[in-house]
Short mmCIF file of C-alpha atoms in Angstrom, two decimals:
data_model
loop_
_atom_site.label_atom_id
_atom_site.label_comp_id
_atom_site.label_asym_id
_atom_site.label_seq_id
_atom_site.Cartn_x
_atom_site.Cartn_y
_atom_site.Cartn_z
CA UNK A 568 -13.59 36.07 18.40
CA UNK A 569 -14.68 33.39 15.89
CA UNK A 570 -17.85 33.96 14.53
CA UNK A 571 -20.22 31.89 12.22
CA UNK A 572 -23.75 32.09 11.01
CA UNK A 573 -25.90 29.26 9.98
CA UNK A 574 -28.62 30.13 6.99
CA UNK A 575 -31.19 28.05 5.86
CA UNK A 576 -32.12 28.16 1.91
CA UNK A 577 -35.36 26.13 0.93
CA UNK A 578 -36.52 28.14 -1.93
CA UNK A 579 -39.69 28.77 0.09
CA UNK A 580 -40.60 30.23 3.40
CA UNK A 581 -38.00 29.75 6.18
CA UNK A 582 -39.07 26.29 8.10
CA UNK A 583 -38.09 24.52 11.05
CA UNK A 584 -35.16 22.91 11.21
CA UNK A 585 -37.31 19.74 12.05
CA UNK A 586 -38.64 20.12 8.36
CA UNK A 587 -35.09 20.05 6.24
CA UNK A 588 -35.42 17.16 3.57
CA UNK A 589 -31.80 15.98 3.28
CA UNK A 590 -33.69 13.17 1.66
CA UNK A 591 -33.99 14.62 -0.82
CA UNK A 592 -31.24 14.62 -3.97
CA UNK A 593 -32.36 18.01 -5.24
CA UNK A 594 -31.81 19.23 -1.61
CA UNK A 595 -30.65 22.46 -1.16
CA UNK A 596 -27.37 22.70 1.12
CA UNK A 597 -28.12 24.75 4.43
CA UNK A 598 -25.78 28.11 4.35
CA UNK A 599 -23.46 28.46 6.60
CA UNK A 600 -21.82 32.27 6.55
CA UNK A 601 -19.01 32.16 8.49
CA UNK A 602 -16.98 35.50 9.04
CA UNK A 603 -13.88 35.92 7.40
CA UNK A 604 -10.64 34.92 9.48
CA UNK A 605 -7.39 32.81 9.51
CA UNK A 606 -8.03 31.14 13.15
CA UNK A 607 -6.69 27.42 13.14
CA UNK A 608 -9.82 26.36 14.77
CA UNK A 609 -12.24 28.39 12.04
CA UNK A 610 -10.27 26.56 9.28
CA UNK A 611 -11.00 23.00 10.48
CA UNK A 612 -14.53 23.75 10.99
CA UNK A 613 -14.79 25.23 7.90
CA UNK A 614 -13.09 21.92 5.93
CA UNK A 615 -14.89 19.76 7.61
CA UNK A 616 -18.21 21.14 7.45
CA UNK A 617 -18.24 21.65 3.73
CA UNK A 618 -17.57 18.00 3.43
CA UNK A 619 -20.87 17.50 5.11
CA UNK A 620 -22.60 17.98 2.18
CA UNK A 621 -25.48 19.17 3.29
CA UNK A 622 -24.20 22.67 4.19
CA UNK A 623 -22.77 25.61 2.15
CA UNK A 624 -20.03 27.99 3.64
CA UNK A 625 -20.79 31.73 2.52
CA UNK A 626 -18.35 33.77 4.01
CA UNK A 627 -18.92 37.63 5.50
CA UNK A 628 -19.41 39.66 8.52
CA UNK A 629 -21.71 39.10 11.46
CA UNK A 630 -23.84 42.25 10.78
CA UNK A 631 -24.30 40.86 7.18
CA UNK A 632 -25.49 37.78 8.24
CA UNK A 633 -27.82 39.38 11.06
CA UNK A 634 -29.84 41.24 8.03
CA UNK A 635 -29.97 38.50 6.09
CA UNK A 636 -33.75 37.29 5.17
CA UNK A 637 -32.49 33.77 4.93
CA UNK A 638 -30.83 33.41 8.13
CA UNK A 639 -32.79 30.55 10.24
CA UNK A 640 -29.67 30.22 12.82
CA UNK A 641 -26.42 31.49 13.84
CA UNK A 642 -23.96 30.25 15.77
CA UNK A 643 -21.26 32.27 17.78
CA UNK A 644 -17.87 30.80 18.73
CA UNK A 645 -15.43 33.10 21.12
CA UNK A 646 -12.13 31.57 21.28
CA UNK A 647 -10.12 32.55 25.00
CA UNK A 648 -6.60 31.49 25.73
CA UNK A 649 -5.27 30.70 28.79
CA UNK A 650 -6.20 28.29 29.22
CA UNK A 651 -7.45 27.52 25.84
CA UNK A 652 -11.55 27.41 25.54
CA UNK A 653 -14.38 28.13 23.25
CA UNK A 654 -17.58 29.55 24.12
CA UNK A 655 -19.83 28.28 21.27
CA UNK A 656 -23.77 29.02 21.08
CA UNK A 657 -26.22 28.17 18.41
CA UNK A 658 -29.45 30.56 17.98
CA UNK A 659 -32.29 30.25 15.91
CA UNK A 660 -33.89 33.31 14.35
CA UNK A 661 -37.46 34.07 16.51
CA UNK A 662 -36.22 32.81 19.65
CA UNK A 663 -34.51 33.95 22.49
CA UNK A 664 -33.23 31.06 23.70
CA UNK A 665 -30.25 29.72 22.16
CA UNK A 666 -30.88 25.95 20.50
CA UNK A 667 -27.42 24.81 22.03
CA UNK A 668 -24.58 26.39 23.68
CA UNK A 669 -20.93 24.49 24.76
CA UNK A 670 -17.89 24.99 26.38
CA UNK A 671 -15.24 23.38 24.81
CA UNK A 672 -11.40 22.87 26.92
CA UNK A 673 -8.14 21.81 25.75
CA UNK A 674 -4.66 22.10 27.37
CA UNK A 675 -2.88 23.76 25.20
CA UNK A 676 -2.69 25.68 21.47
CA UNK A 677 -1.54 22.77 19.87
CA UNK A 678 -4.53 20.94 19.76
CA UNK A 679 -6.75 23.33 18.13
CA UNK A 680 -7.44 21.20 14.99
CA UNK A 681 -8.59 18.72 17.84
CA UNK A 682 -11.24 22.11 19.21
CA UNK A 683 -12.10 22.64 15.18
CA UNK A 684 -13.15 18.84 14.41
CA UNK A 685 -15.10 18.74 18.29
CA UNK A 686 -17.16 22.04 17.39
CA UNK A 687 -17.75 20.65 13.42
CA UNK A 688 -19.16 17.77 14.93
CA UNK A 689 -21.50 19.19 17.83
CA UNK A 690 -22.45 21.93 15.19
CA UNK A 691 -23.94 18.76 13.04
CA UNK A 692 -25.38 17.10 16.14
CA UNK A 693 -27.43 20.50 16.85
CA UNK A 694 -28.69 21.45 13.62
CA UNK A 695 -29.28 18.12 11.71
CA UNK A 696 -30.28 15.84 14.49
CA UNK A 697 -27.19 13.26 14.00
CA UNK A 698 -23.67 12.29 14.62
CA UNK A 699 -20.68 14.02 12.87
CA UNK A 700 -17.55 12.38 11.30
CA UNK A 701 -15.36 14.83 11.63
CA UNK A 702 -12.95 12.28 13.91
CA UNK A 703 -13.55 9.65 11.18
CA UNK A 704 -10.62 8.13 8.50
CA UNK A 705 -10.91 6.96 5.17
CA UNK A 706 -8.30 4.09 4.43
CA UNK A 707 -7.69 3.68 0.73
CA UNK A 708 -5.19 2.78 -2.14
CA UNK A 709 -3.27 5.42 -3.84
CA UNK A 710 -0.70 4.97 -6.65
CA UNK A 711 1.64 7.28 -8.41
CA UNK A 712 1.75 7.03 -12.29
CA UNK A 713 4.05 3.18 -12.88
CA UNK A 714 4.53 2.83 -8.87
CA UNK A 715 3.46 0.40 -6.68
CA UNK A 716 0.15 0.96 -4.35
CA UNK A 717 0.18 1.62 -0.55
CA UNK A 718 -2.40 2.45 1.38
CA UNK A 719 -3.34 5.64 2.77
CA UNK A 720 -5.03 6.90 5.68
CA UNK A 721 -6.75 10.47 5.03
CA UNK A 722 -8.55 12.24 7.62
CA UNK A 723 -12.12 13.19 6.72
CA UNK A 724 -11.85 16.52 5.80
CA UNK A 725 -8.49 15.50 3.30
CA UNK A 726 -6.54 17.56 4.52
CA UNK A 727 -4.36 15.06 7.09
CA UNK A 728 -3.09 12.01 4.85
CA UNK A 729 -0.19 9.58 6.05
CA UNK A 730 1.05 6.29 3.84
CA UNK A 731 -0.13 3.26 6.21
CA UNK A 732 1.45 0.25 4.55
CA UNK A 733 5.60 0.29 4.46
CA UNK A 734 6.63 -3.42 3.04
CA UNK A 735 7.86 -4.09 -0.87
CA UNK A 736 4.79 -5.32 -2.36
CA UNK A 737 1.77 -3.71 -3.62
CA UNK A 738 -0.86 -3.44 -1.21
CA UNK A 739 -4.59 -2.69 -1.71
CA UNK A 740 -8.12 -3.70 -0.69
CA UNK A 741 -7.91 -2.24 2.83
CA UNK A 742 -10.86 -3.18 5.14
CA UNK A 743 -11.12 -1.55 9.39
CA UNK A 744 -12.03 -4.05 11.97
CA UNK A 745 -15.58 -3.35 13.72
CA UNK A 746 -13.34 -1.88 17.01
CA UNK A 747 -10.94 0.14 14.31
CA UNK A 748 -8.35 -1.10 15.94
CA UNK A 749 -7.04 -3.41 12.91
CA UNK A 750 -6.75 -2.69 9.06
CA UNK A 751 -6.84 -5.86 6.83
CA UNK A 752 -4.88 -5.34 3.72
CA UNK A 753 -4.24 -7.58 0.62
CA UNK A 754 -0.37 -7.56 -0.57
CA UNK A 755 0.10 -8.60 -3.95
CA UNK A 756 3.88 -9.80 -5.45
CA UNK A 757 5.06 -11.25 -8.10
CA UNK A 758 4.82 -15.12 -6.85
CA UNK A 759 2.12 -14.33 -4.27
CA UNK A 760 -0.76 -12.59 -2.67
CA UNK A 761 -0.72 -12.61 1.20
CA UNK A 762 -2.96 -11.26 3.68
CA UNK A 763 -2.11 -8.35 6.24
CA UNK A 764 -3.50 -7.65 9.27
CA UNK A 765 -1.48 -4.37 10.71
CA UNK A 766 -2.79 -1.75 13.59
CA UNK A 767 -4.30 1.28 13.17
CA UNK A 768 -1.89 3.00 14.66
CA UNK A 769 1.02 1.46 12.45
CA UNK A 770 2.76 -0.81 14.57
CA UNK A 771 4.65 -3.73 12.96
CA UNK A 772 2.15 -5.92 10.29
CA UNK A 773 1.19 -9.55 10.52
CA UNK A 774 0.94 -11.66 7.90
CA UNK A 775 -1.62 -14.95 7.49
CA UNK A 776 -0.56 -17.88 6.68
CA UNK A 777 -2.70 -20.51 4.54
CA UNK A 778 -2.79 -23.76 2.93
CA UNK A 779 -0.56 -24.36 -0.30
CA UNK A 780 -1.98 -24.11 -3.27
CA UNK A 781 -4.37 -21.38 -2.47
CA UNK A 782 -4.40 -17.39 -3.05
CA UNK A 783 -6.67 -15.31 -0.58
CA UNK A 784 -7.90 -12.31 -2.82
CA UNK A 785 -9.28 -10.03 -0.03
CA UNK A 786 -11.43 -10.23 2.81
CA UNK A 787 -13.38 -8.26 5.23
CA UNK A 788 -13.72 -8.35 9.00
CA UNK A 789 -16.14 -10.27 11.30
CA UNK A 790 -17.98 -8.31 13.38
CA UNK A 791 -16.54 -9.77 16.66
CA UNK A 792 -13.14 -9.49 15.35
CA UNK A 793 -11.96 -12.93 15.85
CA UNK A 794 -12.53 -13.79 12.45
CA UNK A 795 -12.65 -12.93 8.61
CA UNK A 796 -14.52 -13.75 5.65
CA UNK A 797 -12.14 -13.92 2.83
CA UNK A 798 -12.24 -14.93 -0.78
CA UNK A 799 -9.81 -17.84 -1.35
CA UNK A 800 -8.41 -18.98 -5.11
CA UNK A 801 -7.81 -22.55 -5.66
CA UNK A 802 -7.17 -24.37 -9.48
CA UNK A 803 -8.39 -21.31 -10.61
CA UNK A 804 -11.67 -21.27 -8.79
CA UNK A 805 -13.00 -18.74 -6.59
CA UNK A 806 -14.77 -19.49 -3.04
CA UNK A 807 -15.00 -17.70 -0.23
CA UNK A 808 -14.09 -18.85 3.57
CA UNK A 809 -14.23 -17.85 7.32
CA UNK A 810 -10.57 -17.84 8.54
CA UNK A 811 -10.37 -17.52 12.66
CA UNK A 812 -7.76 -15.58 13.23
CA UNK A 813 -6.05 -17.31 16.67
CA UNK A 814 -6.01 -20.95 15.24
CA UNK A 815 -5.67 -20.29 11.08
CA UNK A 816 -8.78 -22.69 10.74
CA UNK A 817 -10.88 -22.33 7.44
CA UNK A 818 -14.31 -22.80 7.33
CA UNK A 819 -16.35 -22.89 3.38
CA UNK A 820 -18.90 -21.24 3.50
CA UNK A 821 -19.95 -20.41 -0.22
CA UNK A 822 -17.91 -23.03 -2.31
CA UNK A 823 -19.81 -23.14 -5.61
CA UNK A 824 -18.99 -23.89 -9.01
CA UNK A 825 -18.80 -20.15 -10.39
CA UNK A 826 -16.94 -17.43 -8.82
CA UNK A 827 -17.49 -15.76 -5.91
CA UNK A 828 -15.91 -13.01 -4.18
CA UNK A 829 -16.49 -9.97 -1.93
CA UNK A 830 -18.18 -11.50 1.36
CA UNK A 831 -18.73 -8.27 3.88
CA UNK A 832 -20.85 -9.52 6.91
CA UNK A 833 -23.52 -7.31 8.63
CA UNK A 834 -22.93 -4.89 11.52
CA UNK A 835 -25.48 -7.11 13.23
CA UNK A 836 -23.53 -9.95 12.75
CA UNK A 837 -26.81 -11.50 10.97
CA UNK A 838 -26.32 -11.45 7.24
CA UNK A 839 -23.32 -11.78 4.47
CA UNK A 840 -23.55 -9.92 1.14
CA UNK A 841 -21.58 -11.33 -1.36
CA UNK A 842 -20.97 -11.46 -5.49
CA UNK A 843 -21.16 -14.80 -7.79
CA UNK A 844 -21.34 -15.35 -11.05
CA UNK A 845 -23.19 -18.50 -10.87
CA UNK A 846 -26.43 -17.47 -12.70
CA UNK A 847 -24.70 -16.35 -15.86
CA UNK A 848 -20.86 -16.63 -16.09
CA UNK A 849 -18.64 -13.86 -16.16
CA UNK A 850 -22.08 -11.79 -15.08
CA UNK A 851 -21.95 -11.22 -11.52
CA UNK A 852 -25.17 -10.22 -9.45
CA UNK A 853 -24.86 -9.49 -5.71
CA UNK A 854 -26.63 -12.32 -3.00
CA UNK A 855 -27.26 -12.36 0.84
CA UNK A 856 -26.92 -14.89 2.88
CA UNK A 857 -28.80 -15.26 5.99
CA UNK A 858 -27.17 -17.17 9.08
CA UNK A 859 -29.64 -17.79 10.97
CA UNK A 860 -32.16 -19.38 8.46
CA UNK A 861 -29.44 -20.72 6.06
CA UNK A 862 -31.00 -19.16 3.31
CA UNK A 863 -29.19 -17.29 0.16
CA UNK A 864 -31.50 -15.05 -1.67
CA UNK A 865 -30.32 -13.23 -5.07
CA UNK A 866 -31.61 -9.44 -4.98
CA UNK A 867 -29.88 -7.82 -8.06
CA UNK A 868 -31.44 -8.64 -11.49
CA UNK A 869 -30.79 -5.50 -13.77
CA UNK A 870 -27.23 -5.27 -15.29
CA UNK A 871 -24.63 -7.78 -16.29
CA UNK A 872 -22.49 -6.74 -13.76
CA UNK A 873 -23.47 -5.98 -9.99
CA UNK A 874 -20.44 -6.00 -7.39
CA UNK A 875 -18.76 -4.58 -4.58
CA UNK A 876 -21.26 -4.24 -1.87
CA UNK A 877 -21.19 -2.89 1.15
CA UNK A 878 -23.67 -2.94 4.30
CA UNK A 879 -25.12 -0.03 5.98
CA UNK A 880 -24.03 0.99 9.59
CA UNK A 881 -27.32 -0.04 10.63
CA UNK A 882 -27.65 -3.33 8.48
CA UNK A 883 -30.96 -2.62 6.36
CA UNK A 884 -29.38 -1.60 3.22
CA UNK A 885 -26.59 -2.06 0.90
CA UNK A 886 -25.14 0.06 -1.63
CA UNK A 887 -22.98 -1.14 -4.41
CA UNK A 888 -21.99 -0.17 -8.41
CA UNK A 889 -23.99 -1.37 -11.04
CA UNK A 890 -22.75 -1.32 -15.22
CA UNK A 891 -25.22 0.70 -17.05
CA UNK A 892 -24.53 1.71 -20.73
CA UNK A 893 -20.48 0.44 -19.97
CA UNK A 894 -20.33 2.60 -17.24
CA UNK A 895 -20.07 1.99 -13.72
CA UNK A 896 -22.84 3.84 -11.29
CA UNK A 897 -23.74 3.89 -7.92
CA UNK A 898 -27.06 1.75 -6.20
CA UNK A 899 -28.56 1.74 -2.62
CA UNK A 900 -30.70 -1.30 -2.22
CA UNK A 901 -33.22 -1.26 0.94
CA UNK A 902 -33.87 -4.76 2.61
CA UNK A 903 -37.22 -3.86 4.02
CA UNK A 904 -38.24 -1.99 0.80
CA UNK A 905 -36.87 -4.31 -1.94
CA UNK A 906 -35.76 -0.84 -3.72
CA UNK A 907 -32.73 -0.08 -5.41
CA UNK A 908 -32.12 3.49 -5.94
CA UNK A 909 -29.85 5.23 -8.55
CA UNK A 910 -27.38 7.65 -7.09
CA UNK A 911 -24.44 8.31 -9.33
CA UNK A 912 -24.77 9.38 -13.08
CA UNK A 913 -22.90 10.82 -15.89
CA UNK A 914 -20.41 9.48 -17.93
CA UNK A 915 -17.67 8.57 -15.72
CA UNK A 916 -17.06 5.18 -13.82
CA UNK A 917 -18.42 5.62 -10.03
CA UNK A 918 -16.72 2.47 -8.22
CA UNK A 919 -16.03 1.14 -4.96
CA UNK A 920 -18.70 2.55 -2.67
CA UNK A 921 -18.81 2.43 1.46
CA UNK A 922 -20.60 4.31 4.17
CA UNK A 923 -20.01 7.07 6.77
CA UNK A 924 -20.59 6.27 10.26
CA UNK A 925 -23.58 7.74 11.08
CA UNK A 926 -24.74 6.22 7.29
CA UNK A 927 -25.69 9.86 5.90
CA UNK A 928 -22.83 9.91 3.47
CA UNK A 929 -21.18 7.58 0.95
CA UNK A 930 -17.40 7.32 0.20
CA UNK A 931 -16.38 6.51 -3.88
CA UNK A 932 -13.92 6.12 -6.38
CA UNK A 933 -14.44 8.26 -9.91
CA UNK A 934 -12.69 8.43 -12.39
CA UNK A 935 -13.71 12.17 -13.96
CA UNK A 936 -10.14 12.96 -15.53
CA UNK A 937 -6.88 10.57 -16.22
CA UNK A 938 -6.99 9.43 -12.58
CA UNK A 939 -9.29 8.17 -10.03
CA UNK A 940 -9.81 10.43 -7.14
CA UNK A 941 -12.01 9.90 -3.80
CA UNK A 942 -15.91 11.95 -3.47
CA UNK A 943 -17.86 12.04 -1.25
CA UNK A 944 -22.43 11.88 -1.61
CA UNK A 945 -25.16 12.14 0.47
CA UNK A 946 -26.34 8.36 1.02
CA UNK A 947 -30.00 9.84 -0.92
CA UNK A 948 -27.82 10.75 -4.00
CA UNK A 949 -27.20 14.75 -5.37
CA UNK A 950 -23.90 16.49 -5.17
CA UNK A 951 -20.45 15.32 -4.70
CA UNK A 952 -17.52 16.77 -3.56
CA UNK A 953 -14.06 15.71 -3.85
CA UNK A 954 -12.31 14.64 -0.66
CA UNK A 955 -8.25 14.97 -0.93
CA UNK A 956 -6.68 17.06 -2.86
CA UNK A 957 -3.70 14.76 -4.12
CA UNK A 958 -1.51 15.73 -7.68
CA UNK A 959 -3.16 14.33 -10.92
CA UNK A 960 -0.61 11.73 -11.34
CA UNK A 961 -1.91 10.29 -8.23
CA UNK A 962 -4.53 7.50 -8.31
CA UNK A 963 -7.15 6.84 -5.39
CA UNK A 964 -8.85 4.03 -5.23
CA UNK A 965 -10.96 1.31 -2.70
CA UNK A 966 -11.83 3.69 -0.05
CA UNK A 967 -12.72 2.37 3.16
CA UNK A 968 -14.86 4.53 6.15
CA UNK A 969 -13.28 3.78 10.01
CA UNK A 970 -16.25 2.42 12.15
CA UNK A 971 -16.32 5.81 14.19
CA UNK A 972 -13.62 8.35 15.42
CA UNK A 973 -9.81 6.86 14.90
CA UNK A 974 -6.64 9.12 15.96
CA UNK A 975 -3.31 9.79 14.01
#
């Protein structure tokens, strides 16, 4: 038997669960006391729930937990064999109904990490009122000290990573198509930069062709996959392009006379955020473009140097790093609002930002020793916690969420 306890800390009378701020960046995590054990299926939900963010594991017995003042819920998870299944039911302290109770099935033993990531995931749905991740993958860039870059694809707990990209150059900005099907991939050699498109589940790369002259720097995917937005260098100027993928045809669609770069088009298909210099050189501030009234409308002002933005899953907000003081720092600006909010401080560069899924969480690069390693926040700022667990000699940079669940 597999047993866990869910406990709710406040700092002030135990509330309903309909009354947790995770809004909040001075939230404090809900504990989770989970009984000590070695089961496959209590390790994965352990990993993967910490990651959360917005719970803390305490280990220790069931009886423990039961006398605890704190405890708001508990959750009970009996693990039979034979075939494999796992009873799993959530209670809440006062009532004698349980809040959610599950059968879960599998085939066989070997897909227990499969059970762990299913339960994480309906234990998130049932006590915080959204989806879970645990199915999601991070793409990113890793390098080892004076080797070339490849990217990675790490599950979302860290604790699964395989190399993705297998050809001789050195391959970064990574971007998942809406359907995760496709990862779009810059390669970079020493007469060239090409573009990659290559499956998610590794099968054999393709590579875009375009006209002579001109360098594609990275792109991003179009919601309806047929198409990219990419940022294409000619006579050392910077514009960026639509490229339809079955015919190779270009369209310009921002081809100023300053630089600009990083086009990433809404979920909604509606909007394109993007990052030009073109009010102060060598300054770049973050615009967005809307299609359907052919309007472009600047909406960063503070800092010399706004980039790397990146839409929300629901297309009302974007957050992107900011240079404060020389160092780099997190912002979430909100569309309706006109807000931007500070979420990353101290004194190390916080680069590179994108969202979970469900948009609850935020995926970075920070740099808090000799290398850049991957963190993860809550999208309303706080804690972070460090996602893989890599050597130090190892770099990680340009993460990149999957849309929703992606298998190995």
């Amino acid at each position: 038997i597999i047993s866990g306890i869910v406990l709710l800390s406040t700092g002030r009378t135990a509330l309903a669960i309909d009354y947790i701020e995770i809004t909040n960046p001075k939230f404090i995590p809900v504990k989770v006391g989970v009984a000590t054990g070695a089961n496959e299926v209590q390790k994965v939900f352990k990993e993967n729930l910490n990651k959360v963010l917005y719970f803390q594991i305490i280990p220790g017995t069931k009886q423990e937990f039961e006398e605890s003042d704190n405890i708001v819920f508990h959750v009970e998870l009996e693990l039979k064999k034979n075939p494999v299944q796992l009873n799993s039911t959530i209670w809440s302290k006062g009532k004698k109904e349980a809040i959610a109770s599950k059968i879960f099935e599998l085939e066989n033993e070997k897909d227990l990490r499969e059970l762990g990531l299913a339960v994480s995931d309906w234990f998130v749905e049932n006590t915080l009122q959204f989806n879970g991740v645990a199915t999601s993958r991070i793409a990113y860039t890793a390098q080892k000290t004076n080797r070339r870059k490849n990217i990675m694809l790490s599950s979302y707990d860290g604790t699964v990573i395989q190399r993705f990209s297998y050809n001789l150059g050195s391959n970064n900005f990574s971007s998942w198509s809406f359907d995760n099907k496709n990862i779009l991939y810059t390669t970079f050699t020493r007469s060239k930069a090409q573009l990659v498109i290559q499956p998610s589940i590794r099968l054999r790369s393709k590579i875009l062709a375009f006209p002579a002259g001109s360098q594609p720097l990275g792109a991003s995917w179009h919601p309806d996959g047929k198409s990219i937005l990419l940022t294409l260098m000619k006579q050392g100027n910077a514009d960026i392009y639509s490229y339809n993928l079955s015919d190779a045809k270009l369209e310009s669609l921002f081809n100023w006379k300053s630089l600009e770069t990083s086009p990433h088009m809404s979920p909604d298909g509606k909007k394109i955020a993007f990052v030009s210099d073109t009010a102060y050189p060598r300054r770049p501030q973050i615009y967005i473009h809307n299609l359907a009234t052919e309007k472009t409308e600047r909406v960063t002002f503070k800092g010399n140097y706004n980039s790397s933005p990146k839409w929300s899953p629901d297309s009302t907000q974007l957050v992107y790093e900011r240079q404060k003081k020389n160092i780099f720092q997190l912002y979430k600006y909100n569309l309706l609002t006109r807000r931007h909010v500070q979420l990353t401080f101290g004194r190390h560069d916080s680069e590179k930002p994108d969202w979970s899924p469900n948009g609850k969480q935020i995926i970075f690069s920070a740099k808090m020793k000799k290398a850049s390693k991957l963190y993860y926040i809550s999208s309303f700022g706080g804690r972070t916690i460090r996602v893989t667990k890599s050597p130090p000699n190892i770099s990680e940079t340009n993460p990149v969420w999957s849309k929703n669940s992606v298998q190995f």
